[in-house]
GROMACS .gro file of N, CA, C and O in nm:
model
  416
    1MET      N    1  -1.351   0.426  -1.328
    1MET     CA    2  -1.276   0.345  -1.400
    1MET      C    3  -1.352   0.295  -1.524
    1MET      O    4  -1.484   0.242  -1.458
    2PRO      N    5  -1.344   0.263  -1.644
    2PRO     CA    6  -1.432   0.188  -1.728
    2PRO      C    7  -1.465   0.023  -1.708
    2PRO      O    8  -1.403  -0.023  -1.626
    3ALA      N    9  -1.535   0.015  -1.756
    3ALA     CA   10  -1.629  -0.112  -1.750
    3ALA      C   11  -1.549  -0.278  -1.836
    3ALA      O   12  -1.553  -0.346  -1.808
    4GLU      N   13  -1.442  -0.164  -1.884
    4GLU     CA   14  -1.338  -0.316  -1.968
    4GLU      C   15  -1.249  -0.369  -1.825
    4GLU      O   16  -1.187  -0.440  -1.884
    5TYR      N   17  -1.267  -0.335  -1.717
    5TYR     CA   18  -1.201  -0.401  -1.585
    5TYR      C   19  -1.270  -0.520  -1.564
    5TYR      O   20  -1.371  -0.517  -1.501
    6THR      N   21  -1.203  -0.660  -1.576
    6THR     CA   22  -1.288  -0.784  -1.579
    6THR      C   23  -1.235  -0.862  -1.422
    6THR      O   24  -1.125  -0.762  -1.397
    7ARG      N   25  -1.275  -0.935  -1.376
    7ARG     CA   26  -1.256  -0.989  -1.271
    7ARG      C   27  -1.127  -1.049  -1.276
    7ARG      O   28  -1.062  -1.057  -1.194
    8ASP      N   29  -1.122  -1.090  -1.348
    8ASP     CA   30  -0.965  -1.194  -1.392
    8ASP      C   31  -0.894  -1.054  -1.382
    8ASP      O   32  -0.738  -1.112  -1.339
    9LEU      N   33  -0.856  -0.954  -1.481
    9LEU     CA   34  -0.731  -0.862  -1.448
    9LEU      C   35  -0.751  -0.787  -1.319
    9LEU      O   36  -0.633  -0.773  -1.253
   10LEU      N   37  -0.853  -0.756  -1.229
   10LEU     CA   38  -0.850  -0.718  -1.096
   10LEU      C   39  -0.790  -0.796  -1.009
   10LEU      O   40  -0.765  -0.748  -0.916
   11ALA      N   41  -0.808  -0.944  -1.032
   11ALA     CA   42  -0.788  -1.055  -0.962
   11ALA      C   43  -0.633  -1.050  -0.964
   11ALA      O   44  -0.534  -1.072  -0.885
   12GLU      N   45  -0.560  -1.018  -1.100
   12GLU     CA   46  -0.411  -1.042  -1.111
   12GLU      C   47  -0.375  -0.928  -1.051
   12GLU      O   48  -0.268  -0.932  -1.008
   13LYS      N   49  -0.440  -0.789  -1.072
   13LYS     CA   50  -0.388  -0.664  -1.049
   13LYS      C   51  -0.377  -0.649  -0.849
   13LYS      O   52  -0.273  -0.649  -0.779
   14ALA      N   53  -0.501  -0.716  -0.779
   14ALA     CA   54  -0.530  -0.724  -0.628
   14ALA      C   55  -0.413  -0.833  -0.575
   14ALA      O   56  -0.318  -0.787  -0.524
   15ALA      N   57  -0.402  -0.937  -0.627
   15ALA     CA   58  -0.256  -1.052  -0.586
   15ALA      C   59  -0.112  -1.006  -0.634
   15ALA      O   60  -0.016  -0.991  -0.514
   16ALA      N   61  -0.090  -0.879  -0.695
   16ALA     CA   62   0.037  -0.812  -0.711
   16ALA      C   63   0.065  -0.686  -0.632
   16ALA      O   64   0.185  -0.643  -0.618
   17ALA      N   65  -0.066  -0.652  -0.558
   17ALA     CA   66  -0.052  -0.548  -0.478
   17ALA      C   67  -0.078  -0.562  -0.355
   17ALA      O   68  -0.122  -0.638  -0.317
   18ALA      N   69  -0.031  -0.432  -0.269
   18ALA     CA   70  -0.038  -0.471  -0.136
   18ALA      C   71  -0.177  -0.348  -0.062
   18ALA      O   72  -0.188  -0.348   0.035
   19SER      N   73  -0.246  -0.297  -0.182
   19SER     CA   74  -0.352  -0.164  -0.126
   19SER      C   75  -0.400  -0.183  -0.237
   19SER      O   76  -0.360  -0.163  -0.359
   20LEU      N   77  -0.510  -0.050  -0.202
   20LEU     CA   78  -0.576  -0.027  -0.317
   20LEU      C   79  -0.513   0.059  -0.423
   20LEU      O   80  -0.546   0.098  -0.502
   21ASP      N   81  -0.450   0.180  -0.312
   21ASP     CA   82  -0.391   0.283  -0.404
   21ASP      C   83  -0.286   0.231  -0.484
   21ASP      O   84  -0.248   0.243  -0.627
   22GLU      N   85  -0.187   0.093  -0.443
   22GLU     CA   86  -0.112   0.056  -0.539
   22GLU      C   87  -0.219  -0.012  -0.684
   22GLU      O   88  -0.132  -0.009  -0.773
   23MET      N   89  -0.308  -0.089  -0.639
   23MET     CA   90  -0.377  -0.157  -0.728
   23MET      C   91  -0.385  -0.054  -0.839
   23MET      O   92  -0.426  -0.076  -0.977
   24LEU      N   93  -0.462   0.070  -0.828
   24LEU     CA   94  -0.477   0.200  -0.868
   24LEU      C   95  -0.351   0.263  -0.996
   24LEU      O   96  -0.413   0.243  -1.127
   25VAL      N   97  -0.265   0.205  -0.919
   25VAL     CA   98  -0.144   0.267  -1.006
   25VAL      C   99  -0.134   0.192  -1.106
   25VAL      O  100  -0.041   0.198  -1.208
   26ALA      N  101  -0.094   0.068  -1.077
   26ALA     CA  102  -0.102  -0.039  -1.180
   26ALA      C  103  -0.203  -0.075  -1.283
   26ALA      O  104  -0.153  -0.141  -1.387
   27LEU      N  105  -0.318   0.001  -1.275
   27LEU     CA  106  -0.398  -0.021  -1.312
   27LEU      C  107  -0.358   0.134  -1.404
   27LEU      O  108  -0.453   0.168  -1.535
   28GLY      N  109  -0.309   0.185  -1.395
   28GLY     CA  110  -0.234   0.324  -1.487
   28GLY      C  111  -0.365   0.443  -1.404
   28GLY      O  112  -0.374   0.563  -1.495
   29LYS      N  113  -0.365   0.451  -1.312
   29LYS     CA  114  -0.474   0.557  -1.258
   29LYS      C  115  -0.419   0.633  -1.114
   29LYS      O  116  -0.340   0.551  -1.073
   30GLU      N  117  -0.469   0.734  -1.143
   30GLU     CA  118  -0.380   0.802  -0.978
   30GLU      C  119  -0.520   0.789  -0.902
   30GLU      O  120  -0.625   0.766  -0.920
   31PRO      N  121  -0.467   0.756  -0.773
   31PRO     CA  122  -0.560   0.739  -0.646
   31PRO      C  123  -0.630   0.822  -0.618
   31PRO      O  124  -0.520   0.943  -0.648
   32ASN      N  125  -0.742   0.855  -0.563
   32ASN     CA  126  -0.821   0.928  -0.521
   32ASN      C  127  -0.918   0.899  -0.472
   32ASN      O  128  -1.013   0.741  -0.428
   33LYS      N  129  -0.999   0.919  -0.392
   33LYS     CA  130  -1.119   0.850  -0.296
   33LYS      C  131  -1.233   0.815  -0.415
   33LYS      O  132  -1.289   0.696  -0.343
   34ASP      N  133  -1.307   0.869  -0.504
   34ASP     CA  134  -1.384   0.820  -0.571
   34ASP      C  135  -1.340   0.678  -0.624
   34ASP      O  136  -1.409   0.584  -0.664
   35ARG      N  137  -1.207   0.704  -0.665
   35ARG     CA  138  -1.165   0.579  -0.742
   35ARG      C  139  -1.115   0.463  -0.671
   35ARG      O  140  -1.176   0.330  -0.699
   36ARG      N  141  -1.098   0.480  -0.531
   36ARG     CA  142  -1.081   0.399  -0.430
   36ARG      C  143  -1.233   0.351  -0.401
   36ARG      O  144  -1.251   0.197  -0.375
   37LYS      N  145  -1.288   0.407  -0.372
   37LYS     CA  146  -1.471   0.353  -0.337
   37LYS      C  147  -1.510   0.289  -0.447
   37LYS      O  148  -1.549   0.156  -0.468
   38TYR      N  149  -1.486   0.301  -0.573
   38TYR     CA  150  -1.544   0.234  -0.704
   38TYR      C  151  -1.461   0.109  -0.732
   38TYR      O  152  -1.504   0.012  -0.719
   39LEU      N  153  -1.352   0.110  -0.699
   39LEU     CA  154  -1.240  -0.010  -0.704
   39LEU      C  155  -1.310  -0.107  -0.562
   39LEU      O  156  -1.323  -0.230  -0.606
   40ARG      N  157  -1.319  -0.053  -0.481
   40ARG     CA  158  -1.384  -0.129  -0.351
   40ARG      C  159  -1.482  -0.236  -0.375
   40ARG      O  160  -1.527  -0.312  -0.372
   41ARG      N  161  -1.539  -0.129  -0.419
   41ARG     CA  162  -1.709  -0.222  -0.457
   41ARG      C  163  -1.741  -0.333  -0.579
   41ARG      O  164  -1.754  -0.410  -0.574
   42LYS      N  165  -1.625  -0.284  -0.659
   42LYS     CA  166  -1.569  -0.392  -0.832
   42LYS      C  167  -1.512  -0.530  -0.741
   42LYS      O  168  -1.551  -0.593  -0.803
   43LEU      N  169  -1.427  -0.489  -0.632
   43LEU     CA  170  -1.412  -0.595  -0.567
   43LEU      C  171  -1.458  -0.670  -0.509
   43LEU      O  172  -1.426  -0.825  -0.494
   44THR      N  173  -1.523  -0.590  -0.431
   44THR     CA  174  -1.629  -0.685  -0.342
   44THR      C  175  -1.770  -0.745  -0.440
   44THR      O  176  -1.786  -0.880  -0.432
   45GLU      N  177  -1.764  -0.712  -0.540
   45GLU     CA  178  -1.904  -0.729  -0.649
   45GLU      C  179  -1.838  -0.874  -0.722
   45GLU      O  180  -1.923  -0.977  -0.737
   46PHE      N  181  -1.707  -0.846  -0.764
   46PHE     CA  182  -1.616  -0.983  -0.822
   46PHE      C  183  -1.552  -1.111  -0.694
   46PHE      O  184  -1.528  -1.179  -0.698
   47ALA      N  185  -1.563  -1.048  -0.570
   47ALA     CA  186  -1.533  -1.150  -0.481
   47ALA      C  187  -1.370  -1.168  -0.519
   47ALA      O  188  -1.335  -1.261  -0.450
   48VAL      N  189  -1.337  -1.066  -0.527
   48VAL     CA  190  -1.192  -1.043  -0.496
   48VAL      C  191  -1.122  -1.035  -0.389
   48VAL      O  192  -1.142  -0.952  -0.348
   49ASP      N  193  -1.012  -1.163  -0.389
   49ASP     CA  194  -0.921  -1.183  -0.220
   49ASP      C  195  -0.860  -1.066  -0.194
   49ASP      O  196  -0.760  -1.010  -0.309
   50THR      N  197  -0.883  -0.952  -0.127
   50THR     CA  198  -0.771  -0.817  -0.082
   50THR      C  199  -0.721  -0.863   0.070
   50THR      O  200  -0.711  -0.778   0.118
   51SER      N  201  -0.732  -0.968   0.092
   51SER     CA  202  -0.712  -0.997   0.303
   51SER      C  203  -0.539  -0.977   0.283
   51SER      O  204  -0.537  -0.940   0.420
   52HIS      N  205  -0.468  -0.963   0.183
   52HIS     CA  206  -0.344  -0.952   0.181
   52HIS      C  207  -0.298  -0.781   0.207
   52HIS      O  208  -0.178  -0.785   0.199
   53PHE      N  209  -0.413  -0.722   0.186
   53PHE     CA  210  -0.406  -0.569   0.208
   53PHE      C  211  -0.291  -0.538   0.296
   53PHE      O  212  -0.390  -0.531   0.424
   54ARG      N  213  -0.235  -0.417   0.295
   54ARG     CA  214  -0.178  -0.392   0.451
   54ARG      C  215  -0.316  -0.308   0.494
   54ARG      O  216  -0.371  -0.229   0.416
   55PRO      N  217  -0.305  -0.304   0.634
   55PRO     CA  218  -0.428  -0.179   0.689
   55PRO      C  219  -0.386  -0.012   0.683
   55PRO      O  220  -0.235   0.007   0.672
   56GLY      N  221  -0.465   0.047   0.702
   56GLY     CA  222  -0.422   0.164   0.693
   56GLY      C  223  -0.357   0.248   0.769
   56GLY      O  224  -0.326   0.145   0.904
   57GLY      N  225  -0.326   0.319   0.836
   57GLY     CA  226  -0.213   0.415   0.915
   57GLY      C  227  -0.082   0.365   0.927
   57GLY      O  228  -0.040   0.372   1.053
   58SER      N  229  -0.029   0.313   0.836
   58SER     CA  230   0.110   0.234   0.848
   58SER      C  231   0.211   0.303   0.873
   58SER      O  232   0.189   0.458   0.881
   59VAL      N  233   0.329   0.313   0.952
   59VAL     CA  234   0.455   0.384   1.018
   59VAL      C  235   0.532   0.395   0.927
   59VAL      O  236   0.584   0.253   0.930
   60TYR      N  237   0.621   0.477   0.873
   60TYR     CA  238   0.772   0.447   0.842
   60TYR      C  239   0.838   0.465   0.965
   60TYR      O  240   0.846   0.594   1.026
   61THR      N  241   0.963   0.407   0.976
   61THR     CA  242   1.070   0.389   1.071
   61THR      C  243   1.191   0.473   1.025
   61THR      O  244   1.230   0.495   0.893
   62ARG      N  245   1.253   0.526   1.083
   62ARG     CA  246   1.377   0.586   1.044
   62ARG      C  247   1.437   0.503   0.954
   62ARG      O  248   1.528   0.558   0.827
   63ASP      N  249   1.485   0.399   0.980
   63ASP     CA  250   1.552   0.256   0.907
   63ASP      C  251   1.485   0.295   0.776
   63ASP      O  252   1.553   0.236   0.667
   64LEU      N  253   1.377   0.246   0.719
   64LEU     CA  254   1.277   0.214   0.621
   64LEU      C  255   1.317   0.320   0.544
   64LEU      O  256   1.342   0.348   0.413
   65LEU      N  257   1.303   0.454   0.627
   65LEU     CA  258   1.335   0.620   0.527
   65LEU      C  259   1.459   0.599   0.500
   65LEU      O  260   1.514   0.654   0.362
   66GLN      N  261   1.569   0.597   0.568
   66GLN     CA  262   1.703   0.580   0.542
   66GLN      C  263   1.738   0.484   0.396
   66GLN      O  264   1.818   0.527   0.308
   67GLU      N  265   1.693   0.389   0.387
   67GLU     CA  266   1.663   0.265   0.297
   67GLU      C  267   1.668   0.332   0.165
   67GLU      O  268   1.695   0.310   0.077
   68ALA      N  269   1.536   0.383   0.168
   68ALA     CA  270   1.404   0.439   0.036
   68ALA      C  271   1.538   0.549  -0.006
   68ALA      O  272   1.500   0.534  -0.130
   69VAL      N  273   1.561   0.643   0.101
   69VAL     CA  274   1.646   0.732   0.014
   69VAL      C  275   1.784   0.691  -0.050
   69VAL      O  276   1.834   0.731  -0.132
   70ASP      N  277   1.846   0.604   0.023
   70ASP     CA  278   1.975   0.560  -0.058
   70ASP      C  279   1.950   0.481  -0.185
   70ASP      O  280   2.052   0.489  -0.287
   71ALA      N  281   1.850   0.384  -0.161
   71ALA     CA  282   1.828   0.361  -0.302
   71ALA      C  283   1.754   0.416  -0.421
   71ALA      O  284   1.700   0.336  -0.514
   72SER      N  285   1.777   0.531  -0.389
   72SER     CA  286   1.709   0.654  -0.526
   72SER      C  287   1.807   0.774  -0.539
   72SER      O  288   1.857   0.791  -0.474
   73HIS      N  289   1.729   0.817  -0.632
   73HIS     CA  290   1.786   0.946  -0.700
   73HIS      C  291   1.697   1.074  -0.676
   73HIS      O  292   1.746   1.173  -0.716
   74SER      N  293   1.592   1.028  -0.630
   74SER     CA  294   1.494   1.151  -0.639
   74SER      C  295   1.414   1.139  -0.510
   74SER      O  296   1.372   1.032  -0.485
   75ILE      N  297   1.353   1.247  -0.450
   75ILE     CA  298   1.250   1.214  -0.335
   75ILE      C  299   1.115   1.124  -0.428
   75ILE      O  300   1.058   1.028  -0.369
   76ALA      N  301   1.081   1.130  -0.550
   76ALA     CA  302   1.014   1.057  -0.577
   76ALA      C  303   1.028   0.918  -0.595
   76ALA      O  304   0.959   0.814  -0.598
   77GLY      N  305   1.177   0.875  -0.620
   77GLY     CA  306   1.232   0.766  -0.587
   77GLY      C  307   1.223   0.700  -0.499
   77GLY      O  308   1.181   0.590  -0.464
   78ALA      N  309   1.268   0.785  -0.422
   78ALA     CA  310   1.245   0.764  -0.245
   78ALA      C  311   1.091   0.690  -0.186
   78ALA      O  312   1.066   0.577  -0.115
   79VAL      N  313   1.009   0.764  -0.269
   79VAL     CA  314   0.878   0.730  -0.237
   79VAL      C  315   0.820   0.614  -0.297
   79VAL      O  316   0.781   0.491  -0.203
   80ARG      N  317   0.870   0.570  -0.394
   80ARG     CA  318   0.860   0.453  -0.421
   80ARG      C  319   0.930   0.323  -0.386
   80ARG      O  320   0.894   0.224  -0.393
   81HIS      N  321   1.039   0.331  -0.322
   81HIS     CA  322   1.086   0.265  -0.259
   81HIS      C  323   1.068   0.206  -0.090
   81HIS      O  324   1.098   0.122  -0.041
   82LEU      N  325   0.972   0.320  -0.051
   82LEU     CA  326   0.936   0.290   0.064
   82LEU      C  327   0.784   0.164   0.068
   82LEU      O  328   0.755   0.151  -0.008
   83ARG      N  329   0.851   0.080   0.204
   83ARG     CA  330   0.793  -0.020   0.221
   83ARG      C  331   0.685   0.040   0.372
   83ARG      O  332   0.741   0.098   0.426
   84LEU      N  333   0.595   0.008   0.328
   84LEU     CA  334   0.504   0.040   0.448
   84LEU      C  335   0.527  -0.065   0.575
   84LEU      O  336   0.466  -0.213   0.545
   85LEU      N  337   0.480  -0.045   0.666
   85LEU     CA  338   0.447  -0.109   0.843
   85LEU      C  339   0.329  -0.136   0.892
   85LEU      O  340   0.309  -0.001   0.908
   86CYS      N  341   0.259  -0.244   0.876
   86CYS     CA  342   0.132  -0.232   0.936
   86CYS      C  343   0.159  -0.187   1.100
   86CYS      O  344   0.279  -0.201   1.129
   87PRO      N  345   0.101  -0.129   1.192
   87PRO     CA  346   0.061  -0.094   1.332
   87PRO      C  347   0.179  -0.233   1.409
   87PRO      O  348   0.244  -0.200   1.499
   88ASN      N  349   0.085  -0.341   1.425
   88ASN     CA  350   0.159  -0.448   1.441
   88ASN      C  351   0.275  -0.499   1.447
   88ASN      O  352   0.366  -0.504   1.513
   89CYS      N  353   0.324  -0.493   1.312
   89CYS     CA  354   0.492  -0.495   1.275
   89CYS      C  355   0.563  -0.381   1.335
   89CYS      O  356   0.673  -0.385   1.368
   90HIS      N  357   0.500  -0.261   1.296
   90HIS     CA  358   0.588  -0.163   1.348
   90HIS      C  359   0.637  -0.171   1.532
   90HIS      O  360   0.718  -0.139   1.544
   91ALA      N  361   0.518  -0.237   1.579
   91ALA     CA  362   0.506  -0.232   1.754
   91ALA      C  363   0.645  -0.327   1.794
   91ALA      O  364   0.684  -0.285   1.919
   92ILE      N  365   0.661  -0.395   1.680
   92ILE     CA  366   0.812  -0.499   1.739
   92ILE      C  367   0.897  -0.420   1.684
   92ILE      O  368   1.009  -0.460   1.707
   93THR      N  369   0.942  -0.305   1.638
   93THR     CA  370   1.049  -0.257   1.584
   93THR      C  371   1.133  -0.138   1.701
   93THR      O  372   1.106  -0.130   1.783
   94ALA      N  373   1.228  -0.131   1.662
   94ALA     CA  374   1.309  -0.075   1.787
   94ALA      C  375   1.283   0.044   1.818
   94ALA      O  376   1.353   0.129   1.917
   95THR      N  377   1.228   0.148   1.713
   95THR     CA  378   1.202   0.248   1.719
   95THR      C  379   1.046   0.297   1.760
   95THR      O  380   1.003   0.417   1.772
   96TYR      N  381   0.979   0.187   1.791
   96TYR     CA  382   0.841   0.150   1.790
   96TYR      C  383   0.806   0.281   1.955
   96TYR      O  384   0.893   0.232   2.061
   97CYS      N  385   0.739   0.384   1.956
   97CYS     CA  386   0.696   0.499   2.079
   97CYS      C  387   0.844   0.535   2.124
   97CYS      O  388   0.874   0.532   2.248
   98ARG      N  389   0.947   0.570   2.023
   98ARG     CA  390   1.063   0.607   2.077
   98ARG      C  391   1.175   0.504   2.141
   98ARG      O  392   1.246   0.582   2.219
   99ARG      N  393   1.126   0.398   2.126
   99ARG     CA  394   1.224   0.303   2.226
   99ARG      C  395   1.302   0.317   2.165
   99ARG      O  396   1.368   0.300   2.068
  100LYS      N  397   1.432   0.308   2.277
  100LYS     CA  398   1.589   0.285   2.207
  100LYS      C  399   1.693   0.171   2.208
  100LYS      O  400   1.743   0.182   2.127
  101SER      N  401   1.549   0.117   2.287
  101SER     CA  402   1.629  -0.078   2.223
  101SER      C  403   1.563  -0.156   2.195
  101SER      O  404   1.438  -0.116   2.193
  102PRO      N  405   1.563  -0.233   2.131
  102PRO     CA  406   1.516  -0.374   2.055
  102PRO      C  407   1.392  -0.442   2.190
  102PRO      O  408   1.462  -0.434   2.278
  103ARG      N  409   1.279  -0.481   2.135
  103ARG     CA  410   1.215  -0.588   2.216
  103ARG      C  411   1.297  -0.659   2.256
  103ARG      O  412   1.308  -0.753   2.152
  104PRO      N  413   1.281  -0.714   2.394
  104PRO     CA  414   1.338  -0.852   2.420
  104PRO      C  415   1.242  -0.919   2.361
  104PRO      O  416   1.124  -0.947   2.340
   0.00000   0.00000   0.00000
């Protein structure tokens, strides 16, 4: 990533993104290991808030997958429509650990 990424630009993109990958895409870059590492370093250097970023290891539920497929016209469109659930949010869904009924 070139040096033209300023604190203001990174803060703006971070506020609108939910992950490093989303931020990289918003910056016009393809996410990869080296770019994530560089971006993390710059975010730390500029003290940009990323506390709202979702944690890794998120899970898709059947309902979320179906919603994404229904809202798109292609596989790529379905991927763009997916929302990730963090493990804590997924734990309260009806499909967590193959649960058949919602948690009381």
